[in-house]
Each structure stands twice: as C-alpha cells, then as structure tokens.
JSON list of C-alpha atoms in Angstrom, two decimals:
[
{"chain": "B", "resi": 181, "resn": "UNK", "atom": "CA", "xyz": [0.00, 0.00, 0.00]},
{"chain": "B", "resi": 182, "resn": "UNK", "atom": "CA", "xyz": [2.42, 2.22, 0.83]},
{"chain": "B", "resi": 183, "resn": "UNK", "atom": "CA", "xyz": [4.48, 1.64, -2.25]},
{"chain": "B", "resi": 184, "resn": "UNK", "atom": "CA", "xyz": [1.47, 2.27, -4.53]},
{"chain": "B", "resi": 185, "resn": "UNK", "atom": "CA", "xyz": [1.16, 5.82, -2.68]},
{"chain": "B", "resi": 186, "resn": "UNK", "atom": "CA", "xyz": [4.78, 6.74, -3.31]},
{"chain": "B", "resi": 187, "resn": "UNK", "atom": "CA", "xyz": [4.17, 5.68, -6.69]},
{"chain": "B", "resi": 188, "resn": "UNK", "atom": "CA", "xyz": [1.10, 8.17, -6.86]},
{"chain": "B", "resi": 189, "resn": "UNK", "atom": "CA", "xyz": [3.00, 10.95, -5.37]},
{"chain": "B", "resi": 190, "resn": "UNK", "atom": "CA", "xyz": [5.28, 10.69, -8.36]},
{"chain": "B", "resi": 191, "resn": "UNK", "atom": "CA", "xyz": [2.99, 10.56, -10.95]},
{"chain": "B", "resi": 192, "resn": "UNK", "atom": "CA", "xyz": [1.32, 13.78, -9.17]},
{"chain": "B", "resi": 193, "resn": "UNK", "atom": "CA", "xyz": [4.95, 15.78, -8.94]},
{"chain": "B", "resi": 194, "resn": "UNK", "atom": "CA", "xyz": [5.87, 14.50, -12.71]},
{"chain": "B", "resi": 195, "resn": "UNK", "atom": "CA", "xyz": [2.36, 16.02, -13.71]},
{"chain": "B", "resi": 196, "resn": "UNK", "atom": "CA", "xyz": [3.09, 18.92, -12.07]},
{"chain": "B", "resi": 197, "resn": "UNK", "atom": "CA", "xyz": [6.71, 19.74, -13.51]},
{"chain": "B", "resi": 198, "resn": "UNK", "atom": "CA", "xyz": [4.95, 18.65, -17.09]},
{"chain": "B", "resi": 199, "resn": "UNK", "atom": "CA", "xyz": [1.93, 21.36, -16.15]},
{"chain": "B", "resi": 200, "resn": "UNK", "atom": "CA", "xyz": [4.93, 23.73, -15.09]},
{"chain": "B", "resi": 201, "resn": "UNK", "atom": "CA", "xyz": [6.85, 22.97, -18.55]},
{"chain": "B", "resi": 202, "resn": "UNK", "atom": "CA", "xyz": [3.80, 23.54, -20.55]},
{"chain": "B", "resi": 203, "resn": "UNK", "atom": "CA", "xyz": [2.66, 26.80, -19.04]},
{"chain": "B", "resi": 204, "resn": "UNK", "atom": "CA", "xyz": [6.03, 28.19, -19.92]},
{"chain": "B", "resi": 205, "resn": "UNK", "atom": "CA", "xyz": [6.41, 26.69, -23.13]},
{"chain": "B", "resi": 206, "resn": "UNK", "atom": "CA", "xyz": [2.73, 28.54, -23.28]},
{"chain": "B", "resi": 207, "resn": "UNK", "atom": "CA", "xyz": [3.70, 31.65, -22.37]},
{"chain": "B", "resi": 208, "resn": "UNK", "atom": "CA", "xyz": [7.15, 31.95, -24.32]},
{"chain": "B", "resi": 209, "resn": "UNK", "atom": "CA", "xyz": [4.88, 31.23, -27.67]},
{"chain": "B", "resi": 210, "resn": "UNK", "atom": "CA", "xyz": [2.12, 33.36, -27.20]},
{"chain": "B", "resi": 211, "resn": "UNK", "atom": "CA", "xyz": [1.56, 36.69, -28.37]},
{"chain": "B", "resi": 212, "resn": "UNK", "atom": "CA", "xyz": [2.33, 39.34, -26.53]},
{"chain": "B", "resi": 213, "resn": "UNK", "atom": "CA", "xyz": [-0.38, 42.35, -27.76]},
{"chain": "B", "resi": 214, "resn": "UNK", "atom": "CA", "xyz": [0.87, 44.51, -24.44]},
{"chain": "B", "resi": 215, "resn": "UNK", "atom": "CA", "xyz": [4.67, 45.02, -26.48]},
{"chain": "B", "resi": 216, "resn": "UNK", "atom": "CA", "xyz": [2.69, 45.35, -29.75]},
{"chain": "B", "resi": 217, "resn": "UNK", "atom": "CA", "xyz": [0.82, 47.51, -28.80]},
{"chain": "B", "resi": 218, "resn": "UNK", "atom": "CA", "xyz": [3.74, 49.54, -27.38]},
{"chain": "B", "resi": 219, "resn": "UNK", "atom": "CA", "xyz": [6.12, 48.67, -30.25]},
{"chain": "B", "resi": 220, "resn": "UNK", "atom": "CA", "xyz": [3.19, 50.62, -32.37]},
{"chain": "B", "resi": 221, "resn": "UNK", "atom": "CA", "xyz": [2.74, 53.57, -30.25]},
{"chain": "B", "resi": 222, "resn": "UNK", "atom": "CA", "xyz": [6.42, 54.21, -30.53]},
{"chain": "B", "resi": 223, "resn": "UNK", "atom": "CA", "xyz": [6.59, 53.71, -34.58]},
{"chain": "B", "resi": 224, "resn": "UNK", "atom": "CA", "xyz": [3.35, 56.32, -34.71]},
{"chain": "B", "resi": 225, "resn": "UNK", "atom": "CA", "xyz": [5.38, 58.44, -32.52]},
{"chain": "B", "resi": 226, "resn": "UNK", "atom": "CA", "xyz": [8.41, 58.28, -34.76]},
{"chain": "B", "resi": 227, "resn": "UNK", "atom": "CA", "xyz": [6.02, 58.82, -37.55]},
{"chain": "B", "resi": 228, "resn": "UNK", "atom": "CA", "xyz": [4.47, 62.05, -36.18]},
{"chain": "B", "resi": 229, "resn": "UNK", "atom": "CA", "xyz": [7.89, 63.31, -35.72]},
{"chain": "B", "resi": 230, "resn": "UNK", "atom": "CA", "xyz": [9.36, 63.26, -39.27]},
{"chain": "B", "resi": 231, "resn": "UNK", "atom": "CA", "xyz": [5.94, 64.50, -40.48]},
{"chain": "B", "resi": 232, "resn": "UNK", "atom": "CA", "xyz": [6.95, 67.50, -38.48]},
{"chain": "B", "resi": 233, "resn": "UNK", "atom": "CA", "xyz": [10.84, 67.41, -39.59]},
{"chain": "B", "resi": 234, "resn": "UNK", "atom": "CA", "xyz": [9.08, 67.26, -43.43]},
{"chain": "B", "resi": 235, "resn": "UNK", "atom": "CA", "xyz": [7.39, 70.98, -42.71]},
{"chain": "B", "resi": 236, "resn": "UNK", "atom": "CA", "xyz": [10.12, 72.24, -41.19]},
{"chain": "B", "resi": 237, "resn": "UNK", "atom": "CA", "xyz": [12.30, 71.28, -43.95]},
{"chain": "B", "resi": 238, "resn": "UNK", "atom": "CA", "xyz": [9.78, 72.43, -46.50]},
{"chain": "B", "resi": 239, "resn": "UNK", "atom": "CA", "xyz": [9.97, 75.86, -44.98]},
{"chain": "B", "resi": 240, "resn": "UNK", "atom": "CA", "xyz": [13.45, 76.27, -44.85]},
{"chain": "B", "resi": 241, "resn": "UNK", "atom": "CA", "xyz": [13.97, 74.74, -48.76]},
{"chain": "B", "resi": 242, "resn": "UNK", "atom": "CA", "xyz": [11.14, 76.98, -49.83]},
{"chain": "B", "resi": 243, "resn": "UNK", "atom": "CA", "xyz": [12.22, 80.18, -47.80]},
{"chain": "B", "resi": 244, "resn": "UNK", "atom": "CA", "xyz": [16.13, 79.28, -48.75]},
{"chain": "B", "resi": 245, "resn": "UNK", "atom": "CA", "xyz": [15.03, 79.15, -52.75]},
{"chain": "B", "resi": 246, "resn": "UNK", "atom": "CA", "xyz": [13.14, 82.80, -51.86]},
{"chain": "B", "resi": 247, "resn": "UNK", "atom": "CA", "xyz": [16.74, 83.98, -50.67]},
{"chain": "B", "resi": 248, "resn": "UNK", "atom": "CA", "xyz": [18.38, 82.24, -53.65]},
{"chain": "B", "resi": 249, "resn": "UNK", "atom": "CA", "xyz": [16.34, 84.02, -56.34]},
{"chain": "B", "resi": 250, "resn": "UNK", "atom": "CA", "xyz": [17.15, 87.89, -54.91]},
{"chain": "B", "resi": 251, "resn": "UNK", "atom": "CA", "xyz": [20.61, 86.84, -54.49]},
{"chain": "B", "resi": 252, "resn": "UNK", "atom": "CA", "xyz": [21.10, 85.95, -58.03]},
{"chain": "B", "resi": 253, "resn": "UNK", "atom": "CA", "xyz": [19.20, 88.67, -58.99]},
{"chain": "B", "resi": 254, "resn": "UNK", "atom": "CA", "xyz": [21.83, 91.23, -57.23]},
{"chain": "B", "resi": 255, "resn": "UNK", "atom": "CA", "xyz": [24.58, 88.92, -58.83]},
{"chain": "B", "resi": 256, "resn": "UNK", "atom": "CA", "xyz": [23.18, 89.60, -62.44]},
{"chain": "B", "resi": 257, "resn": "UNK", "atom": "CA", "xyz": [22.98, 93.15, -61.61]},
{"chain": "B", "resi": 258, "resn": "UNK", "atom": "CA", "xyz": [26.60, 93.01, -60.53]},
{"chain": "B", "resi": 259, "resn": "UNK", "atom": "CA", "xyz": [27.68, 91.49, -63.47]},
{"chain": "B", "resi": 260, "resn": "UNK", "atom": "CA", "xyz": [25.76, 94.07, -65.45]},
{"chain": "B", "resi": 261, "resn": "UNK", "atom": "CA", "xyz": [24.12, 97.07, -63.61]},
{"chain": "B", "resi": 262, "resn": "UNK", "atom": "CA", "xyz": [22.80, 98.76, -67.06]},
{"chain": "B", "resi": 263, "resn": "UNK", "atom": "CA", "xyz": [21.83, 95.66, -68.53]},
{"chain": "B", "resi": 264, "resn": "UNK", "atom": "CA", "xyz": [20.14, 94.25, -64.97]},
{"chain": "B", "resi": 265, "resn": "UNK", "atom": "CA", "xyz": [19.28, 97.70, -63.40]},
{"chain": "B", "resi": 266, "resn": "UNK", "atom": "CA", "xyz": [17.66, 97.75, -60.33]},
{"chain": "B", "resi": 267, "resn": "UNK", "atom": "CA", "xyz": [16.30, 100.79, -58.41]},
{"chain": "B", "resi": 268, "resn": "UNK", "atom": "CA", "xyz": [17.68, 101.50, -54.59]},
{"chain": "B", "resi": 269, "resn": "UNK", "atom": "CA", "xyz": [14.89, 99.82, -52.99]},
{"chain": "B", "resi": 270, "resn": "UNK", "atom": "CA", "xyz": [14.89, 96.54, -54.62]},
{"chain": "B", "resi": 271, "resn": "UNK", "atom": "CA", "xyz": [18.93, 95.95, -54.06]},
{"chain": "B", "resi": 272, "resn": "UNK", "atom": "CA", "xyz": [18.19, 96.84, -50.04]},
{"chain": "B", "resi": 273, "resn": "UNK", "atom": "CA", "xyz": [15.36, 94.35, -50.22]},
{"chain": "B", "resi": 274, "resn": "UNK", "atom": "CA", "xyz": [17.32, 91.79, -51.73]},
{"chain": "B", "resi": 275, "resn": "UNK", "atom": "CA", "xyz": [20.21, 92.39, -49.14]},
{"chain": "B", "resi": 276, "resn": "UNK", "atom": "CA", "xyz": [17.62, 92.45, -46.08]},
{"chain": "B", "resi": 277, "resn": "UNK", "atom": "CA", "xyz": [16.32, 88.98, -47.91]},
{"chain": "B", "resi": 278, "resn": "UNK", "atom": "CA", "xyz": [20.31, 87.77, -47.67]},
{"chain": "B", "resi": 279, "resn": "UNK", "atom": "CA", "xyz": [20.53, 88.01, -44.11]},
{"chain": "B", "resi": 280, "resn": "UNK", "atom": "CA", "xyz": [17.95, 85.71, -43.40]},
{"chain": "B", "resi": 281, "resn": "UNK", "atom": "CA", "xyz": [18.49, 82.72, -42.30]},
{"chain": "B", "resi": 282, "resn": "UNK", "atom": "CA", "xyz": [15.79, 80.12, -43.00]},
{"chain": "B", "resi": 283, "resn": "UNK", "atom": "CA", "xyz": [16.62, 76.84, -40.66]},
{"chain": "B", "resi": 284, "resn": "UNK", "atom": "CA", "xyz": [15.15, 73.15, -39.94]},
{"chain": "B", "resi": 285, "resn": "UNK", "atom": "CA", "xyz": [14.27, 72.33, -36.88]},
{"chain": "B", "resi": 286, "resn": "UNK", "atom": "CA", "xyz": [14.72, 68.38, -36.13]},
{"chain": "B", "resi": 287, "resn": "UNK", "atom": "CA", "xyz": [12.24, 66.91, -33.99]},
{"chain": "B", "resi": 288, "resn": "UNK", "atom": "CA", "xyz": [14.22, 64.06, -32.42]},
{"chain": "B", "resi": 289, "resn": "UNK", "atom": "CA", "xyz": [12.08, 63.18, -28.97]},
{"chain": "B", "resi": 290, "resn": "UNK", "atom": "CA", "xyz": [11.04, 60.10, -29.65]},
{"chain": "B", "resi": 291, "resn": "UNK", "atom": "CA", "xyz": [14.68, 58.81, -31.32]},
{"chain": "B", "resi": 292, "resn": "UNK", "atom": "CA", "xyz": [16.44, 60.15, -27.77]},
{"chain": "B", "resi": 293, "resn": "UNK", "atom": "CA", "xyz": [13.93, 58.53, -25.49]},
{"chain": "B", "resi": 294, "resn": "UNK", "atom": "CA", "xyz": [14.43, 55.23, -27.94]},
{"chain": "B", "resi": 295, "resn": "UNK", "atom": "CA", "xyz": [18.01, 55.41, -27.50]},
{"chain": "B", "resi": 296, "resn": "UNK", "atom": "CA", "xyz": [18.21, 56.70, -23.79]},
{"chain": "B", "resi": 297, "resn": "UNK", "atom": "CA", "xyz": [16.25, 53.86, -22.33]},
{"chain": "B", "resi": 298, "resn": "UNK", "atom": "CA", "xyz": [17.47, 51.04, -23.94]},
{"chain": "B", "resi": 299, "resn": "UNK", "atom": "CA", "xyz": [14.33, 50.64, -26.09]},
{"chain": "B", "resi": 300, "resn": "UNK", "atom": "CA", "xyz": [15.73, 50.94, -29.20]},
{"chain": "B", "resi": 301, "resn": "UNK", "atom": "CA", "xyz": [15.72, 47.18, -29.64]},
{"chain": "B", "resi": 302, "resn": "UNK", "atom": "CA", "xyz": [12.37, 46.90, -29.94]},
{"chain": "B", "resi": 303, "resn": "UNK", "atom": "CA", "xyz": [12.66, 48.18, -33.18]},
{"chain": "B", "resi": 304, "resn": "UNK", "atom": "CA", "xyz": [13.62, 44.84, -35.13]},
{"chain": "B", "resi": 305, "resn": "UNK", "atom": "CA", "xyz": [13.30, 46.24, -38.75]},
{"chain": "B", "resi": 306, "resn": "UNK", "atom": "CA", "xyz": [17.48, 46.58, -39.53]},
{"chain": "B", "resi": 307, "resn": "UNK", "atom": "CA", "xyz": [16.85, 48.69, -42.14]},
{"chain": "B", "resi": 308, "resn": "UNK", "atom": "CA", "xyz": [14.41, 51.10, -40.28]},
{"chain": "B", "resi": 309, "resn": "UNK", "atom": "CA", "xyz": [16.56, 50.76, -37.57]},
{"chain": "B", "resi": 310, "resn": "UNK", "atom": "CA", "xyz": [19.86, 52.02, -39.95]},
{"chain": "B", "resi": 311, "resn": "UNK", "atom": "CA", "xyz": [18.43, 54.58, -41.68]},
{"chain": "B", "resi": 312, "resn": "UNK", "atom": "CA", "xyz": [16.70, 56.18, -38.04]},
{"chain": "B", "resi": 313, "resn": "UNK", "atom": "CA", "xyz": [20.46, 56.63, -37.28]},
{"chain": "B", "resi": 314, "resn": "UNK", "atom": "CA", "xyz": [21.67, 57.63, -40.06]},
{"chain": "B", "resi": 315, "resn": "UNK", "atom": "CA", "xyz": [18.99, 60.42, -40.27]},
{"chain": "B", "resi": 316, "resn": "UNK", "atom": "CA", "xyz": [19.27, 61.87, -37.17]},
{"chain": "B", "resi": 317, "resn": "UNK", "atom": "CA", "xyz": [22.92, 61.74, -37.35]},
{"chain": "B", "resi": 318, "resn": "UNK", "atom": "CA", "xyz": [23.04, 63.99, -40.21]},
{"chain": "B", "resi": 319, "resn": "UNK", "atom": "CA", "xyz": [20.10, 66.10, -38.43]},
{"chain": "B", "resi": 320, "resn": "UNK", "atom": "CA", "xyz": [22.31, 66.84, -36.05]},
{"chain": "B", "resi": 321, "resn": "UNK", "atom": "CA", "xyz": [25.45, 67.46, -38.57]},
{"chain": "B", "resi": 322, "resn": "UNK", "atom": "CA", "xyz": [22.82, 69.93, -40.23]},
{"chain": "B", "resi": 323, "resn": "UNK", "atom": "CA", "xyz": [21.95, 71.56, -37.13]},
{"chain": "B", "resi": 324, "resn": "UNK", "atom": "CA", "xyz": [25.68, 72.27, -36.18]},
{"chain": "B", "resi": 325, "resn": "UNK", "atom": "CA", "xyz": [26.10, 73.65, -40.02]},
{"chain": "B", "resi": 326, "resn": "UNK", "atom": "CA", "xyz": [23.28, 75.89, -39.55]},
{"chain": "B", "resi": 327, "resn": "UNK", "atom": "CA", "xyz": [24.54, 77.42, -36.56]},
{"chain": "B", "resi": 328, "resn": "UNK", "atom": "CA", "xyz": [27.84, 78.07, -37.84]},
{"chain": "B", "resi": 329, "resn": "UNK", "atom": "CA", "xyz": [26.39, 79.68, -40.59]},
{"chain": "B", "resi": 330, "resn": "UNK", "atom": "CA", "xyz": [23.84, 81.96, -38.41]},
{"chain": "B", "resi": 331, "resn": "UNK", "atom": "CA", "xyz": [27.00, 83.25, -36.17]},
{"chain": "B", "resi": 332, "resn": "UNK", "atom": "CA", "xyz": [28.86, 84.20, -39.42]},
{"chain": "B", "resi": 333, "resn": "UNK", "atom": "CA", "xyz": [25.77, 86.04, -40.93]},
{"chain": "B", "resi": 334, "resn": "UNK", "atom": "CA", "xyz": [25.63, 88.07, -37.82]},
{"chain": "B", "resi": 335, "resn": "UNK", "atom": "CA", "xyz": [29.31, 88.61, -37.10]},
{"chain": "B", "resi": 336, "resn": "UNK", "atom": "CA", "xyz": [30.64, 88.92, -40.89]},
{"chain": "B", "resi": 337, "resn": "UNK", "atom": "CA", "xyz": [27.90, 89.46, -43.48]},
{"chain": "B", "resi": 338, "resn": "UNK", "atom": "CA", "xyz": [25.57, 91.50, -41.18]},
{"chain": "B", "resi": 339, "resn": "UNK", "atom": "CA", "xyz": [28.20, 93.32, -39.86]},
{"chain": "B", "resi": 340, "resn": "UNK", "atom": "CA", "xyz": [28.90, 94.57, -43.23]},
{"chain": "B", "resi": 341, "resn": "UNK", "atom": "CA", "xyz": [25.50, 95.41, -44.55]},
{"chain": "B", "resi": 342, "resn": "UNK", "atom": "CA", "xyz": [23.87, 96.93, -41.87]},
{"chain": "B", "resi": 343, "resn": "UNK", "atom": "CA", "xyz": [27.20, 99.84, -42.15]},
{"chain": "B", "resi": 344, "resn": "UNK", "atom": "CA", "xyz": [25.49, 100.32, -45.59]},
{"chain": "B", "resi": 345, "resn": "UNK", "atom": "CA", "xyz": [22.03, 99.62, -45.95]},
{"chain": "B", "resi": 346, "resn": "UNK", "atom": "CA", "xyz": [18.74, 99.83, -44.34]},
{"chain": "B", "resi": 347, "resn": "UNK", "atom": "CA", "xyz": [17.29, 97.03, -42.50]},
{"chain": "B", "resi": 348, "resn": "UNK", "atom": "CA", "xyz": [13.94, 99.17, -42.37]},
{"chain": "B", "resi": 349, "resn": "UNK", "atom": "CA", "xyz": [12.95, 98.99, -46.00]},
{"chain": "B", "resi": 350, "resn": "UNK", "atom": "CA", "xyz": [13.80, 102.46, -46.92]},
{"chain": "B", "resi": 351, "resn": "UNK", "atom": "CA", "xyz": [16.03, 103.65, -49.90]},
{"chain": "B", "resi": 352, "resn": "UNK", "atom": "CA", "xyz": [18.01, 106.52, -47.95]},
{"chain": "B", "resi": 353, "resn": "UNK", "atom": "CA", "xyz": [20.75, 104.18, -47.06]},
{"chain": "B", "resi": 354, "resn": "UNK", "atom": "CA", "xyz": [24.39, 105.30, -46.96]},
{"chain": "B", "resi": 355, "resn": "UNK", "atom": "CA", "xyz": [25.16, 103.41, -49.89]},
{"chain": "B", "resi": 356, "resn": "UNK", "atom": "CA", "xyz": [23.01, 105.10, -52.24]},
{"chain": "B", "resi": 357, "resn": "UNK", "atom": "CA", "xyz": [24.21, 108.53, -51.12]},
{"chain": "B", "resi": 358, "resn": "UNK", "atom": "CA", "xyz": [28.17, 107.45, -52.30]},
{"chain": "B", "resi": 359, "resn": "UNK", "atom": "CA", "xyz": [29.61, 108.94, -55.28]},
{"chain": "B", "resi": 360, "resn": "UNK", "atom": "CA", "xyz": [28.47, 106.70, -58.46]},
{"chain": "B", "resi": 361, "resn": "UNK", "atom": "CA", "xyz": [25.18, 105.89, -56.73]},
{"chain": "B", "resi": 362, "resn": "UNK", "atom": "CA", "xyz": [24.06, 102.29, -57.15]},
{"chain": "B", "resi": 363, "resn": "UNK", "atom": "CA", "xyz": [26.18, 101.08, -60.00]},
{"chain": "B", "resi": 364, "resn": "UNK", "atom": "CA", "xyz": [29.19, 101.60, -57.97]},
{"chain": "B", "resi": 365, "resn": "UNK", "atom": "CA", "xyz": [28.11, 98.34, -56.43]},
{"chain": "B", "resi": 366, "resn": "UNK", "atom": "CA", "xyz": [29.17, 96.67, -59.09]},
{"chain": "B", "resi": 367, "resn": "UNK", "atom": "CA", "xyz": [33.11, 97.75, -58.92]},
{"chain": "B", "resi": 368, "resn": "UNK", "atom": "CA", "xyz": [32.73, 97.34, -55.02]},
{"chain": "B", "resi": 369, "resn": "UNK", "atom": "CA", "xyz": [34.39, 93.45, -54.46]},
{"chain": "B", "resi": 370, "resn": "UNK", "atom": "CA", "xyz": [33.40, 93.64, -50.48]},
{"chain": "B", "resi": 371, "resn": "UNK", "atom": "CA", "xyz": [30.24, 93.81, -51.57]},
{"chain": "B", "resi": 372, "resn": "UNK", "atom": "CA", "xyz": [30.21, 90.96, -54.11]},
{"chain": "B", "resi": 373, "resn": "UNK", "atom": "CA", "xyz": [32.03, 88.88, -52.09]},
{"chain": "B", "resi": 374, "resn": "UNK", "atom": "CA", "xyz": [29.44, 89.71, -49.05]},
{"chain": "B", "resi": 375, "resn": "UNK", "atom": "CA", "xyz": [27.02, 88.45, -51.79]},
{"chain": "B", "resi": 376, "resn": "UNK", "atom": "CA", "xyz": [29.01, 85.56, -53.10]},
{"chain": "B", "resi": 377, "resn": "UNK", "atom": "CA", "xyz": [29.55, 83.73, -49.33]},
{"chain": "B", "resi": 378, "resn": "UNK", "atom": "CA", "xyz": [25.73, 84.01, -48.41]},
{"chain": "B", "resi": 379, "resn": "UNK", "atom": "CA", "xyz": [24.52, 82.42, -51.93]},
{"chain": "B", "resi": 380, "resn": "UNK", "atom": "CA", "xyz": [27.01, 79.60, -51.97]},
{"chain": "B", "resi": 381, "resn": "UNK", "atom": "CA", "xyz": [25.83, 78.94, -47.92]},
{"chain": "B", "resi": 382, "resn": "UNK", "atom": "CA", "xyz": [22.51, 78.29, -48.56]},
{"chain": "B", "resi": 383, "resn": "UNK", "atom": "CA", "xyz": [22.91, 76.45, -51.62]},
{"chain": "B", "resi": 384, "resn": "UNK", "atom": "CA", "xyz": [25.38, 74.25, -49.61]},
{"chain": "B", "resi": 385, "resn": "UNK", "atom": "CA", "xyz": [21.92, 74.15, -46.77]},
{"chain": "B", "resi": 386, "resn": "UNK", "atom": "CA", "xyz": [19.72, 73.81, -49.55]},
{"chain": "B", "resi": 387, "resn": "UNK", "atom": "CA", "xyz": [21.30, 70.75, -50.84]},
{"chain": "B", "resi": 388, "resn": "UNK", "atom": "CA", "xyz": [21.67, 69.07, -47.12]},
{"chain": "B", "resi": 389, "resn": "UNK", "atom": "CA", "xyz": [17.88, 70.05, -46.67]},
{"chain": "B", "resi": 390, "resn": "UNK", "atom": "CA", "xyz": [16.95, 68.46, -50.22]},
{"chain": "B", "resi": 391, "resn": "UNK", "atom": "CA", "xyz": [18.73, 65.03, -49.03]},
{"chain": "B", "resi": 392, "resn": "UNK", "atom": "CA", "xyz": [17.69, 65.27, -45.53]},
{"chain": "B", "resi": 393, "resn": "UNK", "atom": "CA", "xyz": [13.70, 65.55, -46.98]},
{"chain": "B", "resi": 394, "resn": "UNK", "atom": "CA", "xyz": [14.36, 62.49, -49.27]},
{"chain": "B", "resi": 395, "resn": "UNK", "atom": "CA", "xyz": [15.75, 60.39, -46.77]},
{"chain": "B", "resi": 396, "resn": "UNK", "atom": "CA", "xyz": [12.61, 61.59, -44.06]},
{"chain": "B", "resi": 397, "resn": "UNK", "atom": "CA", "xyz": [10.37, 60.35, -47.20]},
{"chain": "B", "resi": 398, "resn": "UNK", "atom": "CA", "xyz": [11.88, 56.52, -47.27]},
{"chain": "B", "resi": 399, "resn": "UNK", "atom": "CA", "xyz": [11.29, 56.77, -43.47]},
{"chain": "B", "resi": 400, "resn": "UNK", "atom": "CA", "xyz": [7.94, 57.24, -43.72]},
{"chain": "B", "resi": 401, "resn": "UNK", "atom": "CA", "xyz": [7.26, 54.38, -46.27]},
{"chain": "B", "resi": 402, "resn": "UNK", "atom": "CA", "xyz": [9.02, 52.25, -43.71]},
{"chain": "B", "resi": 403, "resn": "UNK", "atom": "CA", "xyz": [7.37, 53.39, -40.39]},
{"chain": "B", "resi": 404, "resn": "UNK", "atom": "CA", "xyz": [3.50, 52.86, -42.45]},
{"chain": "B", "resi": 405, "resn": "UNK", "atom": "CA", "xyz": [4.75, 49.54, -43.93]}
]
C-alpha cells in the first residue's frame, strides 16, 4: 500500500513539472499584444515626428530658394548694372532677404527617449533601424552647419550690410548717397564677395535640406509599412 502511494505521489509531482513545462512553453509562444501595442505607439510616434521634420524642412527649402532668387538677382545686376538695373529699394530688399536665415528644426524626442532607455531594440526592422540613425545623425550634422552659418551672418555678413544699408525697407541708405550711386556696387568686391559667401551657404543648406527631406520620405514608407 504504501508503495502504490509513493508511486502516486510521483505521478502527481511529474504532472506537475509537465503542467509547469507547458505553461512556460505557453507563455514563451504566445503573443504578446501589451509590447505590440507599445512597439506601435512608438513607430506612430516616430512617424508624427518626421511629419513635423518634413514641414520644417519644407519651410526652410522653400524660404532658402526665396533667398536664392534675390541673391542671383543682385549677382546679375553686378555682373551688369545697365543691362540688370535695379532701383535703390529693390537691391536693399534683396540684401535684407540675404541676411535671413531660413533653418530646420529636427524633432528628435522620440529617437532620444528610444536610445536613452534602452528601447531601441524593440525596433527589429534593420533597415528602419539604420536609416533612423543615419537620419538623425546627419540632423544633427545639419543643425551644427546651420549654426555656424547663423554666427557668421551676424558677425561677418551682417556686420557689413547693416554699415550700408537699411534694415527698415527704406532707400536713404548710406550706400546710395556714395559717389556713383548704385552702379558703384558693381566695382565694389566687399560687396560681391558679401554676396558671393551668403549664396554659396545656402545652396550648400539647400542641398543638405533636399537630401535630408528624401531620406525623411523613405522613413515614412518604412514606419506605415
């Protein structure tokens, strides 16, 4: 009797590790709609935040080709002042529109929190996951471009144009009121250089903010997929 009681003990604790086994077994296989769930609410995030990055850098491409256009148009005038005359009021306009400085504005939240608390693995996409840091790697290359280029404007280019011209809209600026008037622009080379260094900046910006937009675009084909 007693041995046929051991024996049922056995059989009980055997059915119990097996029970034990399954459950686990269970609950490594099934799905888990908790981390979905969250694994979603972080790609929507990510989502939301390019969307944003795309405006910004739709401002700054369309503002930048604004800037673009009245700097070549003082460049052509330059190069020919009778042929490309302009009056006093549109060169000081196109000089106020050369000191502005159009940026993007990354909005990287999400990406930090992903990478500050570990959770970037749930991301298991290796190509979403490359081209997230490759993006906001050159977002923040861009972002240390742009402000290099807004602390020249103010100390270099600014410096010089505000001596001459008037940031008010007005066509009584010292410049006009030299000797020569407004064609003696074109023989001044401070001035076409002044010209020369903000045009070839923000077609340098224009270009990062062309290939920056491009690569936002693929990421948002892969964060709907």
């Amino acid at each position: 009797m007693e041995e046929r009681i051991k024996e049922m003990e056995k059989t009980n604790d055997a059915g119990a590790v097996a029970s034990v086994d399954a459950s686990d077994a269970k609950a490594a296989t099934a799905p888990a709609p908790r981390k979905k769930n969250r694994v979603l609410h972080l790609l929507g995030n990510l989502a939301a935040d390019i969307e944003s990055d795309r405006s910004s850098l739709h401002y700054a491409v369309l503002s930048t080709d604004s800037l673009l256009r009245q700097g070549e148009e003082i460049r052509q005038f330059v190069k020919d002042p009778d042929g490309h005359a302009l009056p006093p009021a549109r060169i000081n306009e196109d000089v106020r529109k050369l000191l502005e400085r159009p940026n993007f504005l990354a909005h990287d939240a999400t990406f930090s929190n992903l990478k500050s608390s570990g959770n970037i693995h749930l991301i298991k996409d290796v190509t979403l996951n490359w081209l997230l840091f490759s993006y906001y790697s050159k977002a923040e290359n861009l972002h240390r471009i742009q402000e290099a280029e807004q602390q020249a404007t103010i100390e270099v280019n600014a410096a010089y144009f505000l001596q001459w011209f008037a940031m008010d809209g007005s066509d009584d600026a010292p410049i006009f009121r030299n000797p020569g008037g407004i064609k003696a622009l074109a023989a001044n080379v401070q001035f076409r250089n002044q010209v020369e260094s903000r045009v070839a900046k923000r077609k340098e910006l224009q270009s990062l903010y062309t290939g920056m937009d491009a690569m936002a675009a693929k990421l948002q084909v892969l964060l709907r997929q």
